[in-house]
Backbone as a printed PyTorch tensor [residue, N CA C, xyz], in Angstrom:
tensor([[[-30.3210,  13.9720,  -2.8970],
         [-29.9740,  13.3980,  -1.2900],
         [-30.0590,  14.7390,  -0.5560]],

        [[-29.5860,  15.8200,  -0.8370],
         [-29.3400,  16.5990,  -0.1210],
         [-31.1100,  17.5180,  -0.0770]],

        [[-31.4680,  17.6370,  -1.3710],
         [-33.0520,  18.5290,  -0.9150],
         [-34.2950,  17.2240,  -0.5240]],

        [[-33.4130,  16.1590,  -0.1070],
         [-34.6940,  14.8180,   0.9430],
         [-34.2000,  15.8310,   2.1070]],

        [[-33.4830,  16.1400,   2.6420],
         [-32.6420,  16.5470,   3.6750],
         [-33.3540,  17.7000,   4.0260]],

        [[-33.3770,  18.6460,   3.1210],
         [-34.1500,  20.3910,   3.5200],
         [-36.0060,  19.9260,   3.3150]],

        [[-35.9290,  18.9560,   2.7040],
         [-37.1190,  18.6960,   3.2000],
         [-37.6390,  18.3960,   4.2860]],

        [[-36.9660,  17.5740,   4.7720],
         [-37.2240,  16.4960,   6.4380],
         [-36.8720,  17.6710,   7.8770]],

        [[-36.2080,  18.4730,   7.2710],
         [-35.0920,  19.2960,   8.2850],
         [-36.2290,  20.8790,   8.6570]],

        [[-37.0050,  20.8890,   6.8110],
         [-37.9330,  21.7470,   7.3400],
         [-39.5000,  21.2570,   7.8060]],

        [[-39.6940,  20.1250,   7.5670],
         [-40.9530,  19.3680,   8.7910],
         [-40.7360,  18.6880,   9.9260]],

        [[-39.6600,  18.8130,  10.2260],
         [-38.8480,  18.4000,  11.7880],
         [-37.9540,  19.5920,  11.8550]],

        [[-37.8020,  20.1750,  12.2430],
         [-37.0860,  21.6340,  12.5090],
         [-35.7490,  20.9570,  13.6730]],

        [[-35.6270,  19.9270,  14.4280],
         [-34.7930,  20.1910,  15.3220],
         [-33.8570,  18.8940,  14.5080]],

        [[-34.3870,  18.4740,  13.4410],
         [-33.6000,  17.5460,  12.5370],
         [-32.4330,  17.9260,  12.0450]],

        [[-31.3300,  17.3380,  11.9300],
         [-30.4480,  17.7430,  11.2850],
         [-29.5700,  16.3770,  10.3910]],

        [[-29.4670,  16.8120,   9.3120],
         [-29.0700,  15.8330,   8.3160],
         [-27.8700,  16.1590,   7.3940]],

        [[-27.0420,  15.0200,   8.0090],
         [-25.3670,  15.1920,   7.0860],
         [-25.2730,  13.3180,   6.4650]],

        [[-24.2810,  13.6770,   5.8790],
         [-23.5480,  12.6940,   4.5190],
         [-22.7810,  11.3200,   6.2250]],

        [[-22.9580,  10.4620,   5.1570],
         [-21.8790,   9.3040,   6.2170],
         [-20.3480,   9.5540,   6.5430]],

        [[-20.1730,   9.8540,   7.4690],
         [-18.9180,  10.2060,   7.9490],
         [-17.9490,   9.7560,   7.2520]],

        [[-17.9530,   8.0080,   7.2580],
         [-17.3960,   6.0140,   6.8930],
         [-16.6230,   7.6930,   5.3150]],

        [[-17.5980,   7.7800,   4.7550],
         [-17.7760,   8.0580,   3.6090],
         [-17.0580,   9.3540,   3.3440]],

        [[-17.0850,  10.2400,   3.8350],
         [-16.6510,  11.7240,   3.5210],
         [-14.8210,  11.0390,   4.1330]],

        [[-14.4880,  10.4920,   4.8390],
         [-13.1700,   9.9620,   5.0600],
         [-12.4430,   9.3860,   4.2290]],

        [[-12.9820,   8.6470,   3.7380],
         [-12.4990,   8.0670,   2.1790],
         [-12.4460,   9.2490,   1.3430]],

        [[-13.2790,  10.0190,   0.5130],
         [-12.5910,  10.6730,  -0.1360],
         [-12.1340,  11.9460,  -0.1530]],

        [[-12.0080,  12.3530,   1.5840],
         [-10.4690,  13.0650,   1.9790],
         [ -9.5680,  12.5140,   2.0250]],

        [[ -9.6340,  11.2260,   2.5420],
         [ -8.0120,  10.3080,   1.9950],
         [ -7.7340,  10.1390,   0.8870]],

        [[ -8.8030,   9.7750,   0.4580],
         [ -8.5500,   9.6990,  -1.6860],
         [ -7.6530,  11.1580,  -2.0960]],

        [[ -8.6070,  11.8260,  -2.0080],
         [ -8.2590,  13.4230,  -2.3940],
         [ -6.6220,  13.8320,  -1.7970]],

        [[ -6.2220,  13.0440,  -0.5990],
         [ -4.7460,  13.5380,   0.0240],
         [ -3.8530,  12.3850,  -0.8310]],

        [[ -4.4290,  11.5210,  -1.0410],
         [ -3.2580,  10.8300,  -1.2930],
         [ -3.2060,  10.9110,  -3.0130]],

        [[ -4.1210,  12.3350,  -3.4060],
         [ -3.3610,  12.1800,  -4.8930],
         [ -2.4560,  13.2720,  -5.1290]],

        [[ -2.4020,  13.9560,  -3.5480],
         [ -1.4430,  15.3050,  -3.7000],
         [ -0.0280,  14.7410,  -4.3610]],

        [[  1.0840,  15.0820,  -5.1020],
         [  1.8660,  14.5690,  -5.1780],
         [  3.2460,  14.1590,  -4.3750]],

        [[  3.1860,  14.6490,  -3.3410],
         [  3.8020,  14.4700,  -2.5480],
         [  3.6710,  13.0250,  -1.4660]],

        [[  2.2340,  12.3580,  -1.6340],
         [  1.6970,  11.2140,  -1.4740],
         [  1.9940,  10.0280,  -2.6100]],

        [[  1.2750,  11.2600,  -3.5090],
         [  0.8330,   9.7070,  -4.5160],
         [  1.9390,   8.9920,  -5.2800]],

        [[  3.3750,   9.5160,  -5.6930],
         [  4.5900,   9.1700,  -5.6770],
         [  4.5350,   7.6970,  -5.1160]],

        [[  4.8410,   8.5180,  -3.3310],
         [  5.2830,   6.8900,  -2.6680],
         [  4.1930,   5.9530,  -2.2380]],

        [[  3.0620,   6.7620,  -2.7280],
         [  1.9430,   5.3390,  -3.0380],
         [  2.0880,   4.2190,  -3.9140]],

        [[  2.4020,   4.9460,  -4.9480],
         [  2.6730,   4.7780,  -6.6680],
         [  3.5010,   3.6950,  -6.3700]],

        [[  4.3470,   3.7340,  -5.4430],
         [  5.6170,   3.1490,  -5.1670],
         [  5.8570,   1.9910,  -4.9880]],

        [[  4.4470,   2.1320,  -3.9290],
         [  4.5090,   0.8850,  -2.3400],
         [  3.4780,  -0.0300,  -3.7550]],

        [[  2.8020,   0.8160,  -3.8390],
         [  1.4050,  -0.4100,  -4.9450],
         [  2.2730,  -0.9150,  -5.9890]],

        [[  3.1980,  -0.6220,  -6.6620],
         [  4.4300,  -1.0040,  -7.7280],
         [  4.8830,  -2.5730,  -6.8710]],

        [[  5.3070,  -1.7590,  -6.1310],
         [  5.7700,  -3.2040,  -5.1400],
         [  5.2030,  -4.1090,  -4.4790]],

        [[  4.1880,  -3.7730,  -3.9580],
         [  3.0290,  -4.7260,  -3.5540],
         [  2.9490,  -5.8080,  -4.4970]],

        [[  2.4240,  -5.0690,  -5.5260],
         [  1.8100,  -5.6880,  -6.6360],
         [  2.7330,  -6.4550,  -6.9480]],

        [[  4.1890,  -6.4240,  -7.7020],
         [  4.8590,  -7.2150,  -8.3440],
         [  5.3900,  -8.4000,  -7.9340]],

        [[  5.1520,  -8.5800,  -6.6720],
         [  5.4850,  -9.9440,  -5.6680],
         [  3.8180, -10.4500,  -5.6700]],

        [[  2.8200,  -9.8000,  -5.5070],
         [  1.8540, -10.5040,  -5.3330],
         [  0.8120, -10.6470,  -5.9940]],

        [[  1.1830, -10.7780,  -7.7710],
         [  0.6230, -11.4230,  -8.8320],
         [  1.3480, -12.5720,  -9.2090]],

        [[  2.7890, -12.8850,  -8.4230],
         [  3.5200, -13.7870,  -9.1750],
         [  3.8020, -14.7790,  -7.8170]],

        [[  3.3400, -15.6930,  -8.1880],
         [  3.0830, -17.0200,  -7.2930],
         [  4.2040, -17.5190,  -6.5850]],

        [[  5.6850, -17.6220,  -7.4460],
         [  6.6290, -18.3710,  -6.4960],
         [  7.2370, -17.6100,  -6.2700]],

        [[  7.2530, -16.1160,  -5.9180],
         [  7.5960, -14.8070,  -5.5200],
         [  6.8080, -14.6230,  -4.1140]],

        [[  5.3730, -14.8980,  -4.0490],
         [  5.2690, -14.8890,  -2.9480],
         [  5.2660, -15.8400,  -1.5610]],

        [[  5.5160, -17.5890,  -2.5320],
         [  5.8220, -18.0710,  -1.9410],
         [  7.3440, -18.0160,  -0.9490]],

        [[  8.3780, -17.5360,  -2.1690],
         [  9.5630, -16.8600,  -1.4700],
         [  9.7850, -15.8790,  -0.3270]],

        [[  8.4630, -14.9350,  -0.8520],
         [  8.3730, -13.7800,  -0.2410],
         [  8.1080, -14.3640,   1.8130]],

        [[  6.9870, -15.1270,   1.3460],
         [  6.8120, -15.7500,   2.5330],
         [  7.4930, -16.8870,   3.2960]],

        [[  8.7120, -17.8840,   2.5380],
         [ 10.2160, -18.1480,   3.1490],
         [ 11.0890, -17.1600,   4.1240]],

        [[ 10.9810, -16.3110,   3.4440],
         [ 12.3280, -15.6170,   3.9820],
         [ 11.4500, -15.3150,   4.9280]],

        [[ 10.4280, -14.4480,   5.0940],
         [  9.9610, -14.1560,   6.0720],
         [  9.4530, -14.9970,   7.8570]],

        [[  9.7550, -16.1690,   6.9110],
         [  9.9530, -16.8340,   7.9650],
         [ 10.7970, -17.1830,   9.3480]],

        [[ 11.5780, -17.2950,   7.6390],
         [ 13.7210, -17.7470,   7.9240],
         [ 13.8690, -16.0110,   8.9480]],

        [[ 13.4420, -15.1630,   8.9330],
         [ 14.0360, -13.9190,   9.4930],
         [ 12.9770, -13.5070,  10.3410]],

        [[ 12.0580, -14.1960,  11.0660],
         [ 11.5340, -14.2450,  12.1990],
         [ 11.8740, -15.3160,  12.9660]],

        [[ 12.1410, -16.5590,  12.4700],
         [ 12.9600, -17.4870,  12.8500],
         [ 14.4570, -16.9950,  13.9350]],

        [[ 15.0760, -16.4030,  13.3930],
         [ 16.4020, -15.5640,  13.4250],
         [ 16.1270, -13.9930,  14.5550]],

        [[ 15.1530, -13.7080,  14.3140],
         [ 14.7210, -12.7050,  15.0380],
         [ 14.8220, -11.7160,  14.9730]],

        [[ 14.7080, -11.2600,  13.4770],
         [ 15.0010, -10.3200,  12.1890],
         [ 13.9930,  -9.1050,  12.0590]],

        [[ 13.1190,  -9.6370,  11.9660],
         [ 11.7200,  -9.2630,  11.8300],
         [ 10.9160,  -9.9380,  13.1810]],

        [[ 10.0290,  -8.9670,  13.6240],
         [  9.0680,  -9.5000,  14.7940],
         [  7.4330, -10.1350,  15.0420]],

        [[  7.1200, -10.1680,  13.5280],
         [  6.1110, -10.5190,  12.7100],
         [  5.8880, -10.6390,  11.5920]],

        [[  5.0010, -11.6860,  11.0080],
         [  4.7160, -12.2430,   9.5920],
         [  3.2270, -11.4990,   9.0560]],

        [[  3.3920, -10.0180,   8.2080],
         [  2.8140,  -9.3360,   7.7700],
         [  2.6700,  -9.5300,   6.4560]],

        [[  1.6270,  -9.5200,   5.3980],
         [  1.5810, -10.2220,   3.7230],
         [  1.1550,  -8.9430,   3.8120]],

        [[  1.8920,  -8.6460,   2.2100],
         [  1.8430,  -7.5870,   1.5390],
         [  0.5910,  -6.9090,   1.3450]],

        [[  0.0200,  -5.8150,   1.5600],
         [ -1.7150,  -5.0890,   1.5530],
         [ -2.0960,  -4.0990,  -0.0780]],

        [[ -2.6440,  -4.9490,  -0.5360],
         [ -3.1580,  -4.1410,  -2.1470],
         [ -3.9640,  -2.5000,  -1.1250]],

        [[ -3.8510,  -1.9350,  -2.5630],
         [ -4.7970,  -0.4500,  -2.4780],
         [ -6.2680,  -0.6640,  -2.3690]],

        [[ -7.3480,  -0.8930,  -2.0170],
         [ -8.8650,  -1.0610,  -3.0440],
         [ -9.0690,   1.0380,  -2.5740]],

        [[ -8.7180,   1.4600,  -3.8590],
         [ -9.7040,   3.0150,  -3.8140],
         [-10.7180,   3.4490,  -3.0190]],

        [[-11.6230,   2.6520,  -3.0000],
         [-12.4080,   3.4120,  -1.6260],
         [-12.3420,   3.1880,  -0.7980]],

        [[-11.2240,   2.4480,  -0.3820],
         [-10.9130,   2.3540,   1.5020],
         [ -9.8580,   2.9820,   1.9340]],

        [[-10.3090,   3.8470,   2.4680],
         [ -8.6430,   4.2460,   2.8250],
         [ -7.6350,   4.0690,   3.5050]],

        [[ -7.8590,   2.9830,   4.4780],
         [ -7.3960,   2.2690,   5.5640],
         [ -6.5340,   1.3800,   4.8950]],

        [[ -6.7350,   1.0360,   3.7760],
         [ -5.6950,   0.0640,   2.4960],
         [ -4.9370,   0.4810,   2.0320]],

        [[ -4.6550,   2.2570,   1.7720],
         [ -3.9770,   3.1180,   1.1990],
         [ -2.5420,   3.0410,   2.8920]],

        [[ -3.1760,   3.1490,   3.6490],
         [ -1.7500,   2.8220,   4.8750],
         [ -1.2130,   1.8900,   4.6420]],

        [[ -2.4210,   0.7610,   4.7750],
         [ -1.9820,  -0.2370,   5.0360],
         [ -0.5320,  -1.1370,   3.9640]],

        [[ -1.3290,  -0.2750,   2.9270],
         [ -0.2280,  -0.9710,   1.7930],
         [  1.6220,  -0.1010,   2.2650]],

        [[  1.1250,   0.9740,   2.8680],
         [  2.2970,   1.6680,   2.9450],
         [  2.6990,   1.0570,   3.9960]],

        [[  2.1770,   0.8970,   5.4490],
         [  2.7380,  -0.0970,   6.5830],
         [  3.2880,  -1.2490,   6.0880]],

        [[  2.3110,  -1.8400,   5.5290],
         [  3.0480,  -3.2070,   5.1500],
         [  4.5080,  -3.3890,   4.4550]],

        [[  4.8690,  -2.6020,   3.0870],
         [  6.0920,  -2.6010,   2.7220],
         [  7.0170,  -2.4410,   3.5120]],

        [[  6.5680,  -1.0790,   4.3700],
         [  7.6350,  -0.7400,   6.1360],
         [  7.9630,  -1.3780,   6.1450]],

        [[  7.5560,  -2.0510,   7.0920],
         [  7.1680,  -3.8050,   7.6850],
         [  8.0900,  -4.9590,   7.5430]],

        [[  8.0480,  -4.5610,   5.5770],
         [  8.5180,  -6.0850,   4.8090],
         [  9.8690,  -5.6320,   4.1470]],

        [[ 10.6740,  -4.6740,   4.7830],
         [ 11.5950,  -3.6850,   4.2760],
         [ 12.8360,  -5.2130,   3.6370]],

        [[ 13.1960,  -5.5950,   5.2490],
         [ 14.6440,  -6.4020,   4.9100],
         [ 13.6080,  -7.5890,   4.0260]],

        [[ 12.5720,  -8.0950,   3.8130],
         [ 12.2260,  -9.1360,   3.1820],
         [ 12.5550,  -8.7440,   1.4750]],

        [[ 12.1430,  -7.8380,   1.5800],
         [ 12.1710,  -7.3230,  -0.2600],
         [ 13.2470,  -7.3930,  -0.2170]],

        [[ 14.3900,  -6.8690,   0.4980],
         [ 15.6270,  -6.8330,   0.0970],
         [ 16.7850,  -8.0110,  -0.1460]],

        [[ 16.0580,  -8.6540,   0.6630],
         [ 16.1490, -10.2640,   0.4570],
         [ 15.7900, -11.0080,  -0.9490]],

        [[ 14.3080, -10.7680,  -1.1460],
         [ 13.9190, -11.4170,  -2.2210],
         [ 14.2730, -10.7710,  -3.4200]],

        [[ 15.2010,  -9.9600,  -3.8360],
         [ 15.3670,  -9.1410,  -5.0310],
         [ 16.9770,  -9.7570,  -4.7910]],

        [[ 17.7380, -10.0870,  -3.9940],
         [ 18.9870, -10.9830,  -3.7490],
         [ 19.1630, -12.6030,  -4.2360]],

        [[ 17.4610, -12.7520,  -4.3090],
         [ 17.7430, -14.5550,  -4.5610],
         [ 17.5290, -14.9410,  -5.8570]],

        [[ 18.1520, -15.9270,  -6.1970],
         [ 18.1160, -16.5120,  -7.4560],
         [ 17.0590, -16.2490,  -8.4480]],

        [[ 16.0930, -17.0410,  -7.5370],
         [ 14.6050, -16.8740,  -8.4340],
         [ 14.6160, -16.0270,  -8.9910]],

        [[ 14.3370, -14.2620,  -8.3590],
         [ 13.9750, -12.9150,  -8.5300],
         [ 14.8410, -12.5450,  -9.4930]],

        [[ 16.4350, -12.9840,  -9.4310],
         [ 17.5360, -12.5970, -10.6980],
         [ 16.9110, -12.8690, -11.7350]],

        [[ 16.8590, -14.6730, -11.6790],
         [ 16.4110, -15.2500, -13.3350],
         [ 15.1550, -15.1750, -13.3650]],

        [[ 14.0100, -14.5130, -13.3300],
         [ 12.3700, -14.4510, -13.4100],
         [ 12.1940, -14.1190, -14.8960]],

        [[ 11.2460, -14.8170, -15.8250],
         [ 11.6500, -14.6510, -16.8570],
         [ 10.4560, -12.9240, -16.9910]],

        [[ 10.9030, -12.5350, -17.7070],
         [  9.7200, -11.1890, -18.1010],
         [  9.8170, -10.8640, -19.1790]],

        [[  8.6840, -10.2600, -19.5340],
         [  7.9740,  -9.9950, -20.9100],
         [  8.5760,  -8.4370, -20.7040]],

        [[  8.0890,  -7.9380, -21.5250],
         [  9.2040,  -6.0580, -21.9630],
         [  8.0770,  -5.3170, -20.7990]],

        [[  7.1570,  -5.2650, -20.7790],
         [  6.1890,  -4.9320, -19.7440],
         [  6.4950,  -5.0080, -18.8030]],

        [[  6.2520,  -6.2270, -17.9100],
         [  7.1240,  -6.8770, -16.8240],
         [  8.7080,  -6.6380, -16.6140]],

        [[  9.2990,  -6.2840, -17.4640],
         [ 10.4910,  -5.6590, -17.5430],
         [ 10.9880,  -4.4790, -16.4960]],

        [[ 10.0310,  -3.8350, -17.0410],
         [  9.9640,  -2.0980, -16.7010],
         [  9.3140,  -2.6460, -14.8620]],

        [[  8.2360,  -3.1440, -14.8230],
         [  8.6020,  -3.2320, -13.3340],
         [  9.1980,  -4.0240, -12.7030]],

        [[  9.6350,  -4.3860, -12.9940],
         [ 11.1260,  -5.2200, -12.1130],
         [ 11.9010,  -4.0520, -11.8230]],

        [[ 12.5980,  -3.8140, -13.2280],
         [ 13.5280,  -2.1580, -12.4640],
         [ 12.4480,  -1.5250, -11.7700]],

        [[ 11.4820,  -0.8820, -11.7660],
         [ 10.5200,  -0.1910, -11.0690],
         [ 10.3530,  -0.8220,  -9.4250]],

        [[ 10.4910,  -2.3070,  -9.4270],
         [ 10.7420,  -3.0620,  -7.8920],
         [ 12.0630,  -2.6060,  -6.8030]],

        [[ 12.9490,  -2.7480,  -7.7550],
         [ 13.9930,  -2.5480,  -7.3200],
         [ 14.7420,  -1.4210,  -7.3210]],

        [[ 14.4760,  -0.1900,  -7.9620],
         [ 14.1920,   1.2000,  -7.8670],
         [ 13.6620,   1.2950,  -6.6930]],

        [[ 12.8340,   1.1440,  -6.4920],
         [ 12.0180,   1.1690,  -5.0390],
         [ 12.7860,   0.5530,  -3.8260]],

        [[ 12.5800,  -0.0260,  -4.0390],
         [ 13.7330,  -1.2690,  -2.7380],
         [ 15.0160,  -0.8210,  -2.4720]],

        [[ 15.4540,   0.0110,  -3.3720],
         [ 17.1660,   0.1920,  -2.9550],
         [ 17.0510,   2.1070,  -3.0410]],

        [[ 16.0000,   2.7130,  -3.2390],
         [ 15.8660,   4.0020,  -2.4970],
         [ 15.8370,   4.1660,  -1.3350]],

        [[ 17.0240,   4.9400,  -0.5250],
         [ 16.6070,   5.7120,   0.5550],
         [ 15.6460,   6.7590,   0.7800]],

        [[ 15.4530,   7.1020,  -0.3910],
         [ 14.0990,   8.3480,  -0.5310],
         [ 12.7150,   7.4060,  -0.4380]],

        [[ 12.7460,   6.8220,  -1.2550],
         [ 11.4270,   5.9560,  -1.2820],
         [ 11.2580,   5.8900,  -0.1220]],

        [[ 12.0120,   5.0200,   1.3270],
         [ 11.6460,   4.1240,   2.6140],
         [ 11.6300,   5.4200,   3.7640]],

        [[ 12.0990,   6.8490,   3.1420],
         [ 11.6890,   7.9230,   4.3050],
         [ 10.7600,   8.8160,   3.6540]],

        [[ 10.2690,   8.5050,   2.4960],
         [  8.9960,   8.9990,   2.3490],
         [  7.3850,   8.4630,   2.4610]],

        [[  7.8440,   7.0620,   2.5850],
         [  6.5800,   5.9050,   2.9530],
         [  6.8600,   6.0270,   4.3040]],

        [[  8.4240,   6.2570,   5.8320],
         [  8.0300,   6.4490,   6.5240],
         [  6.9150,   7.9200,   7.5320]],

        [[  7.4430,   8.8890,   6.2910],
         [  7.2300,  10.3430,   6.9900],
         [  5.3740,   9.7920,   6.6280]],

        [[  4.7450,   9.0800,   5.5500],
         [  3.2610,   9.4150,   5.6460],
         [  2.9290,   8.4370,   6.1100]],

        [[  3.7240,   7.3610,   7.0720],
         [  2.7850,   6.0210,   8.0080],
         [  2.8350,   6.8220,   9.5000]],

        [[  3.2250,   7.9500,   9.4410],
         [  3.4010,   8.8940,  10.8350],
         [  2.6820,   9.8020,  10.4200]],

        [[  2.3370,  10.5140,   9.0920],
         [  2.4010,  11.8830,   9.2200],
         [ -0.1380,  11.3210,   9.1530]]])
């Protein structure tokens, strides 16, 4: 691509060639998200999100808790948890923002009988423990808030 740009710039002296700005931003954010300070918090936010989203019963309970909290005025809107897509920088932000938006919902979800009695395999037992560790960790929430405002 760059060699084609050089040929065009030589043939048409006023022409300036550059790459796609959106792609450059995606690559930049991807690299920033690999920094340790961001990577750990983002990974934990993704773990929280995926733990709920891959379990239909938990997703339905999550939605019911949201509805109850909305009616009670404890949250201002219902926002679904958002998955991360590696090539779309805004999904990293959305994942973090949606986990933050749903902090109360996630805390209540972890205290439900459905969550407590969730049948788990050895692999999902680790994921369940990681979910609980994340949502009960004040540093996790602080890091997410810092990332959201950065």
